[in-house]
Short mmCIF file of N, CA and C in Angstrom, two decimals:
data_model
loop_
_atom_site.label_atom_id
_atom_site.label_comp_id
_atom_site.label_asym_id
_atom_site.label_seq_id
_atom_site.Cartn_x
_atom_site.Cartn_y
_atom_site.Cartn_z
N MET A 1 -1.14 -15.84 3.18
CA MET A 1 -1.08 -15.34 4.56
C MET A 1 -1.48 -13.90 4.59
N ARG A 2 -2.19 -13.47 5.51
CA ARG A 2 -2.75 -12.04 5.54
C ARG A 2 -2.21 -11.40 6.68
N VAL A 3 -1.67 -10.13 6.47
CA VAL A 3 -1.01 -9.30 7.57
C VAL A 3 -1.76 -8.07 7.60
N GLN A 4 -2.12 -7.66 8.88
CA GLN A 4 -2.84 -6.34 9.10
C GLN A 4 -1.81 -5.40 9.43
N VAL A 5 -1.86 -4.17 8.59
CA VAL A 5 -0.93 -3.09 8.81
C VAL A 5 -1.71 -1.91 9.36
N LYS A 6 -1.11 -1.17 10.20
CA LYS A 6 -1.83 0.11 10.74
C LYS A 6 -0.66 1.10 10.67
N LEU A 7 -0.95 2.32 10.14
CA LEU A 7 -0.02 3.45 9.98
C LEU A 7 -0.61 4.58 11.02
N SER A 8 0.23 4.86 11.84
CA SER A 8 -0.08 5.95 12.83
C SER A 8 0.83 7.12 12.76
N VAL A 9 0.28 8.22 13.00
CA VAL A 9 0.99 9.51 13.24
C VAL A 9 0.76 10.12 14.56
N GLU A 10 1.92 10.29 15.31
CA GLU A 10 1.72 10.99 16.60
C GLU A 10 0.56 10.20 17.37
N GLY A 11 0.58 8.75 17.38
CA GLY A 11 -0.28 7.97 18.08
C GLY A 11 -1.75 7.94 17.51
N SER A 12 -2.12 8.53 16.43
CA SER A 12 -3.31 8.38 15.83
C SER A 12 -3.32 7.60 14.49
N ALA A 13 -4.06 6.70 14.60
CA ALA A 13 -4.18 5.75 13.32
C ALA A 13 -4.69 6.62 12.24
N VAL A 14 -4.05 6.63 10.94
CA VAL A 14 -4.41 7.21 9.89
C VAL A 14 -4.79 6.47 8.74
N LYS A 15 -4.29 5.17 8.70
CA LYS A 15 -4.52 4.14 7.53
C LYS A 15 -4.33 2.64 8.21
N GLU A 16 -5.13 1.85 7.55
CA GLU A 16 -5.07 0.45 7.97
C GLU A 16 -5.49 -0.23 6.80
N GLU A 17 -4.78 -1.36 6.54
CA GLU A 17 -4.99 -2.09 5.50
C GLU A 17 -4.50 -3.68 5.66
N MET A 18 -5.15 -4.53 4.92
CA MET A 18 -4.81 -5.93 4.97
C MET A 18 -3.96 -6.32 3.82
N LEU A 19 -2.70 -6.72 4.10
CA LEU A 19 -1.74 -7.17 2.87
C LEU A 19 -1.84 -8.59 2.94
N GLU A 20 -1.85 -9.16 1.64
CA GLU A 20 -1.85 -10.54 1.38
C GLU A 20 -0.60 -11.06 0.68
N ILE A 21 -0.10 -12.21 1.27
CA ILE A 21 1.10 -12.69 0.48
C ILE A 21 0.70 -14.19 0.17
N ALA A 22 0.70 -14.43 -1.10
CA ALA A 22 0.31 -15.87 -1.71
C ALA A 22 1.20 -16.89 -0.99
N GLU A 23 0.59 -17.93 -0.46
CA GLU A 23 1.26 -18.95 0.30
C GLU A 23 2.28 -19.66 -0.67
N GLN A 24 1.94 -19.64 -1.95
CA GLN A 24 2.88 -20.35 -2.81
C GLN A 24 4.21 -19.63 -2.95
N LYS A 25 4.20 -18.38 -2.77
CA LYS A 25 5.41 -17.52 -2.74
C LYS A 25 6.25 -17.77 -1.56
N LEU A 26 5.62 -18.09 -0.49
CA LEU A 26 6.38 -18.58 0.72
C LEU A 26 7.04 -19.81 0.67
N GLY A 27 6.31 -20.72 -0.12
CA GLY A 27 6.86 -22.11 -0.24
C GLY A 27 7.50 -22.71 0.92
N GLU A 28 8.79 -22.97 0.71
CA GLU A 28 9.55 -23.67 1.83
C GLU A 28 10.54 -22.69 2.67
N LEU A 29 10.14 -21.57 2.64
CA LEU A 29 11.04 -20.49 3.43
C LEU A 29 11.15 -20.86 4.88
N THR A 30 12.15 -20.45 5.51
CA THR A 30 12.29 -20.56 6.82
C THR A 30 11.39 -19.55 7.59
N ASP A 31 11.37 -19.70 8.82
CA ASP A 31 10.48 -18.55 9.62
C ASP A 31 11.07 -17.38 9.49
N GLU A 32 12.64 -17.18 9.45
CA GLU A 32 13.17 -15.90 9.28
C GLU A 32 12.97 -15.41 7.97
N GLU A 33 13.10 -16.18 6.87
CA GLU A 33 12.92 -15.77 5.52
C GLU A 33 11.45 -15.30 5.30
N ILE A 34 10.37 -15.88 6.07
CA ILE A 34 9.09 -15.43 6.01
C ILE A 34 8.98 -14.14 6.73
N GLN A 35 9.64 -14.07 7.69
CA GLN A 35 9.49 -12.54 8.52
C GLN A 35 10.13 -11.56 7.64
N GLN A 36 11.19 -11.83 6.85
CA GLN A 36 11.86 -10.90 6.01
C GLN A 36 10.83 -10.49 4.79
N ALA A 37 10.18 -11.53 4.33
CA ALA A 37 9.26 -11.29 3.20
C ALA A 37 8.04 -10.42 3.79
N ILE A 38 7.55 -10.53 4.86
CA ILE A 38 6.55 -9.74 5.44
C ILE A 38 7.05 -8.37 5.46
N GLU A 39 8.22 -8.17 6.11
CA GLU A 39 8.77 -6.80 6.23
C GLU A 39 8.98 -6.02 4.90
N ILE A 40 9.34 -6.79 3.92
CA ILE A 40 9.49 -6.17 2.53
C ILE A 40 8.14 -5.74 2.04
N ASN A 41 7.09 -6.62 2.16
CA ASN A 41 5.83 -6.16 1.73
C ASN A 41 5.25 -4.94 2.48
N ILE A 42 5.60 -4.98 3.78
CA ILE A 42 5.15 -3.79 4.62
C ILE A 42 5.85 -2.52 4.09
N ARG A 43 7.14 -2.58 3.79
CA ARG A 43 7.89 -1.37 3.37
C ARG A 43 7.48 -0.95 1.98
N THR A 44 7.10 -1.89 1.08
CA THR A 44 6.69 -1.43 -0.19
C THR A 44 5.24 -0.87 -0.05
N TRP A 45 4.35 -1.37 0.81
CA TRP A 45 3.10 -0.78 1.10
C TRP A 45 3.29 0.79 1.59
N LEU A 46 4.20 0.92 2.69
CA LEU A 46 4.49 2.17 3.17
C LEU A 46 5.10 3.15 2.14
N ASP A 47 6.03 2.69 1.17
CA ASP A 47 6.35 3.59 0.23
C ASP A 47 5.47 4.19 -0.71
N LYS A 48 4.30 3.36 -0.89
CA LYS A 48 3.16 3.69 -1.80
C LYS A 48 2.29 4.67 -1.02
N MET A 49 2.10 4.67 0.37
CA MET A 49 1.21 5.34 1.22
C MET A 49 1.70 6.60 1.71
N LEU A 50 3.04 6.64 1.91
CA LEU A 50 3.54 7.66 2.72
C LEU A 50 4.31 8.74 1.84
N GLN A 51 3.97 9.96 1.77
CA GLN A 51 4.70 11.07 1.22
C GLN A 51 4.99 12.25 2.08
N VAL A 52 6.22 12.77 2.03
CA VAL A 52 6.69 13.79 2.86
C VAL A 52 6.98 15.01 1.95
N GLU A 53 6.50 16.12 2.14
CA GLU A 53 6.76 17.37 1.48
C GLU A 53 7.31 18.27 2.12
N TRP A 54 8.32 19.15 1.89
CA TRP A 54 8.82 20.16 2.58
C TRP A 54 9.40 21.17 1.76
N GLU A 55 9.48 22.50 2.29
CA GLU A 55 10.22 23.64 1.46
C GLU A 55 10.64 24.61 2.47
N VAL A 56 11.82 25.27 2.10
CA VAL A 56 12.37 26.24 2.89
C VAL A 56 11.66 27.42 2.81
N ILE A 57 11.09 28.03 3.97
CA ILE A 57 10.26 29.18 4.16
C ILE A 57 11.11 30.40 4.33
N GLU A 58 12.18 30.24 5.07
CA GLU A 58 12.94 31.47 5.49
C GLU A 58 14.37 30.93 5.69
N GLU A 59 15.27 31.75 5.08
CA GLU A 59 16.58 31.59 5.14
C GLU A 59 17.31 32.41 6.21
#
């Protein structure tokens, strides 16, 4: 199964990628379980792509 993912910031696309999930991993999952598997893969991808840095400039 292929899932296209687009990451946007303030409405502007900054990253696009095609995620693949092996069909044998989906096996006999229900539609709801497949949806959850897709969401897990997207969250994992996002954790790798997104980094937020911050520091206190003035107290």
